[in-house]
Amino acid sequence: MIRSNFRLALEPGLEGVVRLAQLHQYATDLVDGKRVLIGPALRERIALTFPRRRPEAVLDALLGKGLPSWDIVGSDGGSEVLTIVTRPEGAALSAIVRIIEQVAPEAMRRPINYEPVTGGPLPPPSRLLH
């Protein structure tokens, strides 16, 4: 997987925004190397999509190990646009799209704007997806 720096602007709707925010919170909340609580909207979505799997197992497989290399930025002025921005270490675009597809699939029905972030150093080679 090629890690790069980019911004993705998408319109996941209110419920999708909540689930993506809960996923990011889950990904950043580590205690002794283990993730903590899953937000209720995200837990419900994962349970409906993968009824025979534990939500923690699904999310950990989706996120990989360590902290996420992306952040979520809301837009000003009441717009429904949400932007996912990679951190300097970069992320695989395919991994982020897979996350969106599983957590906020309604965003895939609307336009998504991809903007590469140039000018900074290239992320170091890594086997981590995101």
CSV table of N, CA and C in Angstrom, one decimal:
chain,number,residue,atom,x,y,z
A,1,MET,N,0.8,-1.2,0.0
A,1,MET,CA,0.0,0.0,0.0
A,1,MET,C,0.9,1.2,0.0
A,2,ILE,N,0.5,2.2,-0.8
A,2,ILE,CA,1.2,3.4,-0.8
A,2,ILE,C,0.6,4.4,0.1
A,3,ARG,N,1.4,4.9,1.0
A,3,ARG,CA,0.9,5.9,2.0
A,3,ARG,C,1.2,7.3,1.4
A,4,SER,N,0.2,8.2,1.5
A,4,SER,CA,0.4,9.5,1.0
A,4,SER,C,-0.3,10.5,1.9
A,5,ASN,N,-0.1,11.8,1.6
A,5,ASN,CA,-0.8,12.8,2.3
A,5,ASN,C,-1.8,13.4,1.4
A,6,PHE,N,-3.0,13.5,2.0
A,6,PHE,CA,-4.2,14.0,1.2
A,6,PHE,C,-5.3,14.5,2.1
A,7,ARG,N,-6.3,15.1,1.5
A,7,ARG,CA,-7.5,15.5,2.1
A,7,ARG,C,-8.7,14.9,1.3
A,8,LEU,N,-9.6,14.3,2.0
A,8,LEU,CA,-10.8,13.8,1.4
A,8,LEU,C,-12.0,14.6,1.9
A,9,ALA,N,-12.7,15.3,1.1
A,9,ALA,CA,-13.9,16.0,1.5
A,9,ALA,C,-15.1,15.2,1.1
A,10,LEU,N,-16.0,14.9,2.0
A,10,LEU,CA,-17.2,14.0,1.7
A,10,LEU,C,-18.4,14.5,2.5
A,11,GLU,N,-19.5,14.0,2.1
A,11,GLU,CA,-20.8,14.4,2.7
A,11,GLU,C,-21.5,13.1,3.3
A,12,PRO,N,-21.1,12.7,4.5
A,12,PRO,CA,-21.7,11.4,5.0
A,12,PRO,C,-23.0,11.5,5.6
A,13,GLY,N,-23.5,12.7,5.7
A,13,GLY,CA,-24.8,12.9,6.5
A,13,GLY,C,-24.5,12.9,8.0
A,14,LEU,N,-25.5,13.4,8.7
A,14,LEU,CA,-25.3,13.5,10.2
A,14,LEU,C,-24.9,12.2,10.9
A,15,GLU,N,-25.7,11.1,10.6
A,15,GLU,CA,-25.4,9.8,11.2
A,15,GLU,C,-24.0,9.3,10.8
A,16,GLY,N,-23.6,9.5,9.6
A,16,GLY,CA,-22.2,9.1,9.1
A,16,GLY,C,-21.1,9.9,9.8
A,17,VAL,N,-21.4,11.2,10.0
A,17,VAL,CA,-20.4,12.1,10.8
A,17,VAL,C,-20.3,11.5,12.2
A,18,VAL,N,-21.4,11.2,12.8
A,18,VAL,CA,-21.3,10.7,14.2
A,18,VAL,C,-20.5,9.4,14.2
A,19,ARG,N,-20.8,8.5,13.3
A,19,ARG,CA,-20.1,7.2,13.3
A,19,ARG,C,-18.6,7.4,13.0
A,20,LEU,N,-18.2,8.3,12.1
A,20,LEU,CA,-16.8,8.5,11.8
A,20,LEU,C,-16.1,9.2,13.0
A,21,ALA,N,-16.8,10.1,13.7
A,21,ALA,CA,-16.2,10.7,14.8
A,21,ALA,C,-16.0,9.7,16.0
A,22,GLN,N,-17.0,8.8,16.1
A,22,GLN,CA,-16.9,7.8,17.2
A,22,GLN,C,-15.8,6.8,16.8
A,23,LEU,N,-15.6,6.5,15.5
A,23,LEU,CA,-14.5,5.6,15.1
A,23,LEU,C,-13.1,6.3,15.4
A,24,HIS,N,-13.0,7.6,15.1
A,24,HIS,CA,-11.8,8.3,15.4
A,24,HIS,C,-11.5,8.3,16.8
A,25,GLN,N,-12.5,8.5,17.6
A,25,GLN,CA,-12.4,8.5,19.1
A,25,GLN,C,-11.9,7.2,19.6
A,26,TYR,N,-12.5,6.1,19.1
A,26,TYR,CA,-12.2,4.8,19.4
A,26,TYR,C,-10.7,4.5,19.1
A,27,ALA,N,-10.3,5.0,17.9
A,27,ALA,CA,-8.9,4.7,17.4
A,27,ALA,C,-7.9,5.4,18.2
A,28,THR,N,-8.3,6.6,18.8
A,28,THR,CA,-7.3,7.4,19.6
A,28,THR,C,-7.3,7.0,21.1
A,29,ASP,N,-8.3,6.4,21.6
A,29,ASP,CA,-8.4,6.1,23.0
A,29,ASP,C,-7.7,4.8,23.3
A,30,LEU,N,-6.5,4.8,23.7
A,30,LEU,CA,-5.8,3.6,24.0
A,30,LEU,C,-5.4,3.7,25.5
A,31,VAL,N,-5.6,2.6,26.2
A,31,VAL,CA,-5.2,2.4,27.5
A,31,VAL,C,-4.4,1.1,27.6
A,32,ASP,N,-3.2,1.3,28.0
A,32,ASP,CA,-2.2,0.1,28.0
A,32,ASP,C,-2.2,-0.6,26.7
A,33,GLY,N,-2.2,0.1,25.6
A,33,GLY,CA,-2.1,-0.5,24.3
A,33,GLY,C,-3.5,-1.1,23.8
A,34,LYS,N,-4.5,-1.0,24.5
A,34,LYS,CA,-5.8,-1.6,24.1
A,34,LYS,C,-6.8,-0.4,23.9
A,35,ARG,N,-7.7,-0.6,23.0
A,35,ARG,CA,-8.7,0.4,22.7
A,35,ARG,C,-9.8,0.3,23.7
A,36,VAL,N,-10.5,1.4,23.9
A,36,VAL,CA,-11.5,1.4,25.0
A,36,VAL,C,-12.9,1.3,24.4
A,37,LEU,N,-13.8,2.3,24.7
A,37,LEU,CA,-15.2,2.2,24.4
A,37,LEU,C,-15.6,2.5,22.9
A,38,ILE,N,-16.6,1.8,22.4
A,38,ILE,CA,-17.1,2.1,21.1
A,38,ILE,C,-18.4,2.9,21.3
A,39,GLY,N,-18.5,4.0,20.6
A,39,GLY,CA,-19.7,4.8,20.6
A,39,GLY,C,-21.0,4.0,20.2
A,40,PRO,N,-22.1,4.4,20.7
A,40,PRO,CA,-23.3,3.6,20.5
A,40,PRO,C,-23.7,3.5,19.0
A,41,ALA,N,-23.7,4.6,18.3
A,41,ALA,CA,-24.1,4.6,16.8
A,41,ALA,C,-23.1,3.7,16.0
A,42,LEU,N,-21.8,3.8,16.3
A,42,LEU,CA,-20.8,3.0,15.6
A,42,LEU,C,-21.0,1.5,16.0
A,43,ARG,N,-21.2,1.2,17.2
A,43,ARG,CA,-21.5,-0.2,17.7
A,43,ARG,C,-22.7,-0.8,17.0
A,44,GLU,N,-23.8,0.0,16.9
A,44,GLU,CA,-25.0,-0.5,16.2
A,44,GLU,C,-24.7,-0.8,14.7
A,45,ARG,N,-24.0,0.1,14.1
A,45,ARG,CA,-23.7,0.0,12.6
A,45,ARG,C,-22.9,-1.3,12.4
A,46,ILE,N,-21.8,-1.5,13.2
A,46,ILE,CA,-21.0,-2.6,13.0
A,46,ILE,C,-21.7,-3.9,13.4
A,47,ALA,N,-22.6,-3.9,14.4
A,47,ALA,CA,-23.3,-5.1,14.8
A,47,ALA,C,-24.3,-5.5,13.6
A,48,LEU,N,-24.9,-4.5,13.0
A,48,LEU,CA,-25.8,-4.8,11.9
A,48,LEU,C,-25.1,-5.3,10.6
A,49,THR,N,-23.9,-4.7,10.4
A,49,THR,CA,-23.1,-5.1,9.2
A,49,THR,C,-22.5,-6.5,9.4
A,50,PHE,N,-21.9,-6.7,10.6
A,50,PHE,CA,-21.2,-8.0,10.9
A,50,PHE,C,-21.8,-8.6,12.1
A,51,PRO,N,-23.0,-9.2,12.0
A,51,PRO,CA,-23.7,-9.7,13.2
A,51,PRO,C,-23.1,-10.8,13.9
A,52,ARG,N,-22.2,-11.6,13.3
A,52,ARG,CA,-21.5,-12.7,14.0
A,52,ARG,C,-20.1,-12.4,14.5
A,53,ARG,N,-19.7,-11.2,14.4
A,53,ARG,CA,-18.4,-10.8,14.9
A,53,ARG,C,-18.5,-9.8,16.0
A,54,ARG,N,-17.5,-9.8,16.9
A,54,ARG,CA,-17.5,-8.8,17.9
A,54,ARG,C,-17.1,-7.5,17.3
A,55,PRO,N,-17.8,-6.4,17.6
A,55,PRO,CA,-17.5,-5.1,17.1
A,55,PRO,C,-16.1,-4.7,17.3
A,56,GLU,N,-15.5,-5.0,18.4
A,56,GLU,CA,-14.1,-4.6,18.7
A,56,GLU,C,-13.1,-5.3,17.7
A,57,ALA,N,-13.4,-6.6,17.3
A,57,ALA,CA,-12.6,-7.3,16.4
A,57,ALA,C,-12.7,-6.7,15.0
A,58,VAL,N,-13.9,-6.3,14.6
A,58,VAL,CA,-14.1,-5.7,13.3
A,58,VAL,C,-13.4,-4.3,13.2
A,59,LEU,N,-13.6,-3.5,14.2
A,59,LEU,CA,-12.9,-2.2,14.2
A,59,LEU,C,-11.4,-2.3,14.3
A,60,ASP,N,-10.9,-3.2,15.1
A,60,ASP,CA,-9.4,-3.3,15.2
A,60,ASP,C,-8.9,-3.8,13.8
A,61,ALA,N,-9.6,-4.7,13.1
A,61,ALA,CA,-9.1,-5.1,11.8
A,61,ALA,C,-9.2,-4.0,10.8
A,62,LEU,N,-10.2,-3.1,10.9
A,62,LEU,CA,-10.3,-2.0,10.0
A,62,LEU,C,-9.3,-0.9,10.3
A,63,LEU,N,-8.9,-0.7,11.5
A,63,LEU,CA,-8.0,0.4,11.9
A,63,LEU,C,-6.6,0.0,11.9
A,64,GLY,N,-6.3,-1.3,12.2
A,64,GLY,CA,-4.9,-1.7,12.3
A,64,GLY,C,-4.4,-1.3,13.7
A,65,LYS,N,-3.0,-1.4,13.8
A,65,LYS,CA,-2.4,-1.1,15.2
A,65,LYS,C,-2.0,0.3,15.3
A,66,GLY,N,-1.9,0.8,16.5
A,66,GLY,CA,-1.5,2.1,16.8
A,66,GLY,C,-2.5,3.2,16.6
A,67,LEU,N,-2.1,4.4,16.7
A,67,LEU,CA,-3.0,5.6,16.5
A,67,LEU,C,-3.3,5.8,15.1
A,68,PRO,N,-4.4,6.4,14.8
A,68,PRO,CA,-4.7,6.7,13.3
A,68,PRO,C,-3.8,7.8,12.8
A,69,SER,N,-3.5,7.7,11.5
A,69,SER,CA,-2.7,8.8,10.9
A,69,SER,C,-3.6,9.7,10.1
A,70,TRP,N,-4.8,9.9,10.6
A,70,TRP,CA,-5.7,10.9,9.9
A,70,TRP,C,-6.6,11.5,11.0
A,71,ASP,N,-7.1,12.7,10.7
A,71,ASP,CA,-7.9,13.4,11.5
A,71,ASP,C,-9.2,13.8,10.8
A,72,ILE,N,-10.2,14.2,11.5
A,72,ILE,CA,-11.5,14.6,10.9
A,72,ILE,C,-11.6,16.1,11.2
A,73,VAL,N,-12.0,16.9,10.2
A,73,VAL,CA,-12.2,18.3,10.3
A,73,VAL,C,-13.6,18.6,9.8
A,74,GLY,N,-14.4,19.3,10.6
A,74,GLY,CA,-15.7,19.7,10.2
A,74,GLY,C,-15.6,21.0,9.4
A,75,SER,N,-16.7,21.3,8.7
A,75,SER,CA,-16.7,22.5,7.9
A,75,SER,C,-17.5,23.6,8.6
A,76,ASP,N,-17.2,24.9,8.2
A,76,ASP,CA,-17.9,26.0,8.8
A,76,ASP,C,-19.2,26.3,8.1
A,77,GLY,N,-20.0,27.0,8.8
A,77,GLY,CA,-21.2,27.5,8.1
A,77,GLY,C,-22.4,26.5,8.0
A,78,GLY,N,-22.4,25.5,8.8
A,78,GLY,CA,-23.5,24.5,8.7
A,78,GLY,C,-23.5,23.6,7.6
A,79,SER,N,-22.4,23.5,6.8
A,79,SER,CA,-22.3,22.6,5.7
A,79,SER,C,-22.2,21.2,6.2
A,80,GLU,N,-22.6,20.2,5.4
A,80,GLU,CA,-22.5,18.8,5.7
A,80,GLU,C,-21.2,18.2,5.3
A,81,VAL,N,-20.3,19.0,4.8
A,81,VAL,CA,-19.0,18.5,4.3
A,81,VAL,C,-18.1,18.2,5.5
A,82,LEU,N,-17.5,17.0,5.5
A,82,LEU,CA,-16.5,16.6,6.5
A,82,LEU,C,-15.3,16.3,5.7
A,83,THR,N,-14.1,16.7,6.3
A,83,THR,CA,-12.8,16.5,5.6
A,83,THR,C,-12.0,15.5,6.5
A,84,ILE,N,-11.5,14.5,5.8
A,84,ILE,CA,-10.5,13.6,6.5
A,84,ILE,C,-9.1,14.1,6.0
A,85,VAL,N,-8.2,14.4,6.9
A,85,VAL,CA,-6.9,14.9,6.6
A,85,VAL,C,-5.9,14.0,7.2
A,86,THR,N,-4.9,13.6,6.3
A,86,THR,CA,-3.9,12.7,6.9
A,86,THR,C,-2.9,13.5,7.6
A,87,ARG,N,-2.2,12.8,8.6
A,87,ARG,CA,-1.1,13.4,9.3
A,87,ARG,C,0.2,13.3,8.5
A,88,PRO,N,1.3,13.8,8.9
A,88,PRO,CA,2.5,13.8,8.1
A,88,PRO,C,3.0,12.3,7.8
A,89,GLU,N,2.7,11.3,8.6
A,89,GLU,CA,3.1,10.0,8.3
A,89,GLU,C,2.3,9.4,7.1
A,90,GLY,N,1.2,10.0,6.8
A,90,GLY,CA,0.4,9.6,5.6
A,90,GLY,C,-0.5,8.4,5.9
A,91,ALA,N,-1.3,8.1,4.9
A,91,ALA,CA,-2.2,6.9,5.0
A,91,ALA,C,-2.4,6.4,3.6
A,92,ALA,N,-2.9,5.1,3.6
A,92,ALA,CA,-3.2,4.5,2.3
A,92,ALA,C,-4.6,5.0,1.9
A,93,LEU,N,-4.8,5.6,0.8
A,93,LEU,CA,-6.1,6.0,0.3
A,93,LEU,C,-7.1,4.9,0.4
A,94,SER,N,-6.7,3.7,-0.1
A,94,SER,CA,-7.6,2.6,-0.1
A,94,SER,C,-8.1,2.2,1.3
A,95,ALA,N,-7.2,2.3,2.3
A,95,ALA,CA,-7.6,2.0,3.7
A,95,ALA,C,-8.6,3.0,4.2
A,96,ILE,N,-8.5,4.3,3.9
A,96,ILE,CA,-9.4,5.3,4.3
A,96,ILE,C,-10.8,5.1,3.6
A,97,VAL,N,-10.7,4.8,2.3
A,97,VAL,CA,-12.0,4.5,1.6
A,97,VAL,C,-12.7,3.3,2.1
A,98,ARG,N,-11.9,2.3,2.5
A,98,ARG,CA,-12.5,1.1,3.1
A,98,ARG,C,-13.2,1.4,4.5
A,99,ILE,N,-12.6,2.3,5.2
A,99,ILE,CA,-13.2,2.7,6.5
A,99,ILE,C,-14.5,3.4,6.2
A,100,ILE,N,-14.5,4.3,5.3
A,100,ILE,CA,-15.7,5.1,4.9
A,100,ILE,C,-16.8,4.1,4.4
A,101,GLU,N,-16.4,3.2,3.6
A,101,GLU,CA,-17.3,2.2,3.1
A,101,GLU,C,-18.0,1.4,4.2
A,102,GLN,N,-17.3,1.0,5.2
A,102,GLN,CA,-17.8,0.2,6.3
A,102,GLN,C,-18.6,1.0,7.4
A,103,VAL,N,-18.1,2.2,7.7
A,103,VAL,CA,-18.6,3.0,8.8
A,103,VAL,C,-19.7,4.0,8.3
A,104,ALA,N,-19.5,4.6,7.2
A,104,ALA,CA,-20.4,5.6,6.7
A,104,ALA,C,-20.7,5.4,5.2
A,105,PRO,N,-21.3,4.3,4.8
A,105,PRO,CA,-21.4,4.0,3.4
A,105,PRO,C,-22.3,5.0,2.6
A,106,GLU,N,-23.1,5.7,3.3
A,106,GLU,CA,-24.0,6.7,2.6
A,106,GLU,C,-23.1,7.8,2.0
A,107,ALA,N,-21.9,8.0,2.5
A,107,ALA,CA,-21.0,9.0,1.9
A,107,ALA,C,-20.6,8.6,0.5
A,108,MET,N,-20.6,7.3,0.2
A,108,MET,CA,-20.2,6.8,-1.1
A,108,MET,C,-21.2,7.1,-2.2
A,109,ARG,N,-22.4,7.5,-1.8
A,109,ARG,CA,-23.4,7.9,-2.8
A,109,ARG,C,-23.3,9.4,-3.3
A,110,ARG,N,-22.4,10.1,-2.6
A,110,ARG,CA,-22.3,11.5,-2.9
A,110,ARG,C,-20.9,11.8,-3.4
A,111,PRO,N,-20.6,12.9,-4.0
A,111,PRO,CA,-19.3,13.2,-4.5
A,111,PRO,C,-18.3,13.3,-3.4
A,112,ILE,N,-17.1,12.7,-3.6
A,112,ILE,CA,-16.0,12.8,-2.7
A,112,ILE,C,-14.8,13.5,-3.4
A,113,ASN,N,-14.3,14.5,-2.8
A,113,ASN,CA,-13.2,15.3,-3.4
A,113,ASN,C,-11.9,14.9,-2.8
A,114,TYR,N,-11.0,14.4,-3.6
A,114,TYR,CA,-9.6,14.0,-3.2
A,114,TYR,C,-8.7,15.1,-3.6
A,115,GLU,N,-7.9,15.6,-2.6
A,115,GLU,CA,-6.9,16.6,-2.9
A,115,GLU,C,-5.6,16.2,-2.3
A,116,PRO,N,-4.6,15.9,-3.1
A,116,PRO,CA,-3.3,15.5,-2.5
A,116,PRO,C,-2.6,16.7,-1.8
A,117,VAL,N,-1.9,16.5,-0.8
A,117,VAL,CA,-1.2,17.5,-0.1
A,117,VAL,C,0.2,17.4,-0.5
A,118,THR,N,0.7,18.4,-1.1
A,118,THR,CA,2.1,18.4,-1.7
A,118,THR,C,2.9,19.4,-0.9
A,119,GLY,N,4.2,19.3,-1.1
A,119,GLY,CA,5.2,20.3,-0.6
A,119,GLY,C,5.8,19.8,0.7
A,120,GLY,N,5.2,18.8,1.4
A,120,GLY,CA,5.8,18.3,2.6
A,120,GLY,C,6.7,17.0,2.2
A,121,PRO,N,7.4,16.6,3.2
A,121,PRO,CA,8.2,15.4,3.0
A,121,PRO,C,7.3,14.2,2.7
A,122,LEU,N,7.8,13.2,1.9
A,122,LEU,CA,7.1,12.0,1.7
A,122,LEU,C,7.1,11.1,3.0
A,123,PRO,N,6.0,10.5,3.3
A,123,PRO,CA,6.0,9.6,4.5
A,123,PRO,C,7.0,8.5,4.3
A,124,PRO,N,7.6,8.1,5.4
A,124,PRO,CA,8.6,7.0,5.3
A,124,PRO,C,7.9,5.7,4.9
A,125,PRO,N,8.7,4.8,4.3
A,125,PRO,CA,8.1,3.5,3.9
A,125,PRO,C,7.6,2.8,5.2
A,126,SER,N,6.4,2.2,5.1
A,126,SER,CA,5.8,1.5,6.2
A,126,SER,C,4.9,0.4,5.7
A,127,ARG,N,4.7,-0.6,6.6
A,127,ARG,CA,3.7,-1.6,6.3
A,127,ARG,C,2.4,-1.3,6.9
A,128,LEU,N,2.3,-0.3,7.7
A,128,LEU,CA,1.0,0.1,8.3
A,128,LEU,C,0.1,0.8,7.2
A,129,LEU,N,-1.1,0.5,7.3
A,129,LEU,CA,-2.0,1.1,6.3
A,129,LEU,C,-2.5,2.4,6.6
A,130,HIS,N,-2.8,2.6,7.9
A,130,HIS,CA,-3.3,3.9,8.4
A,130,HIS,C,-3.0,4.2,9.8
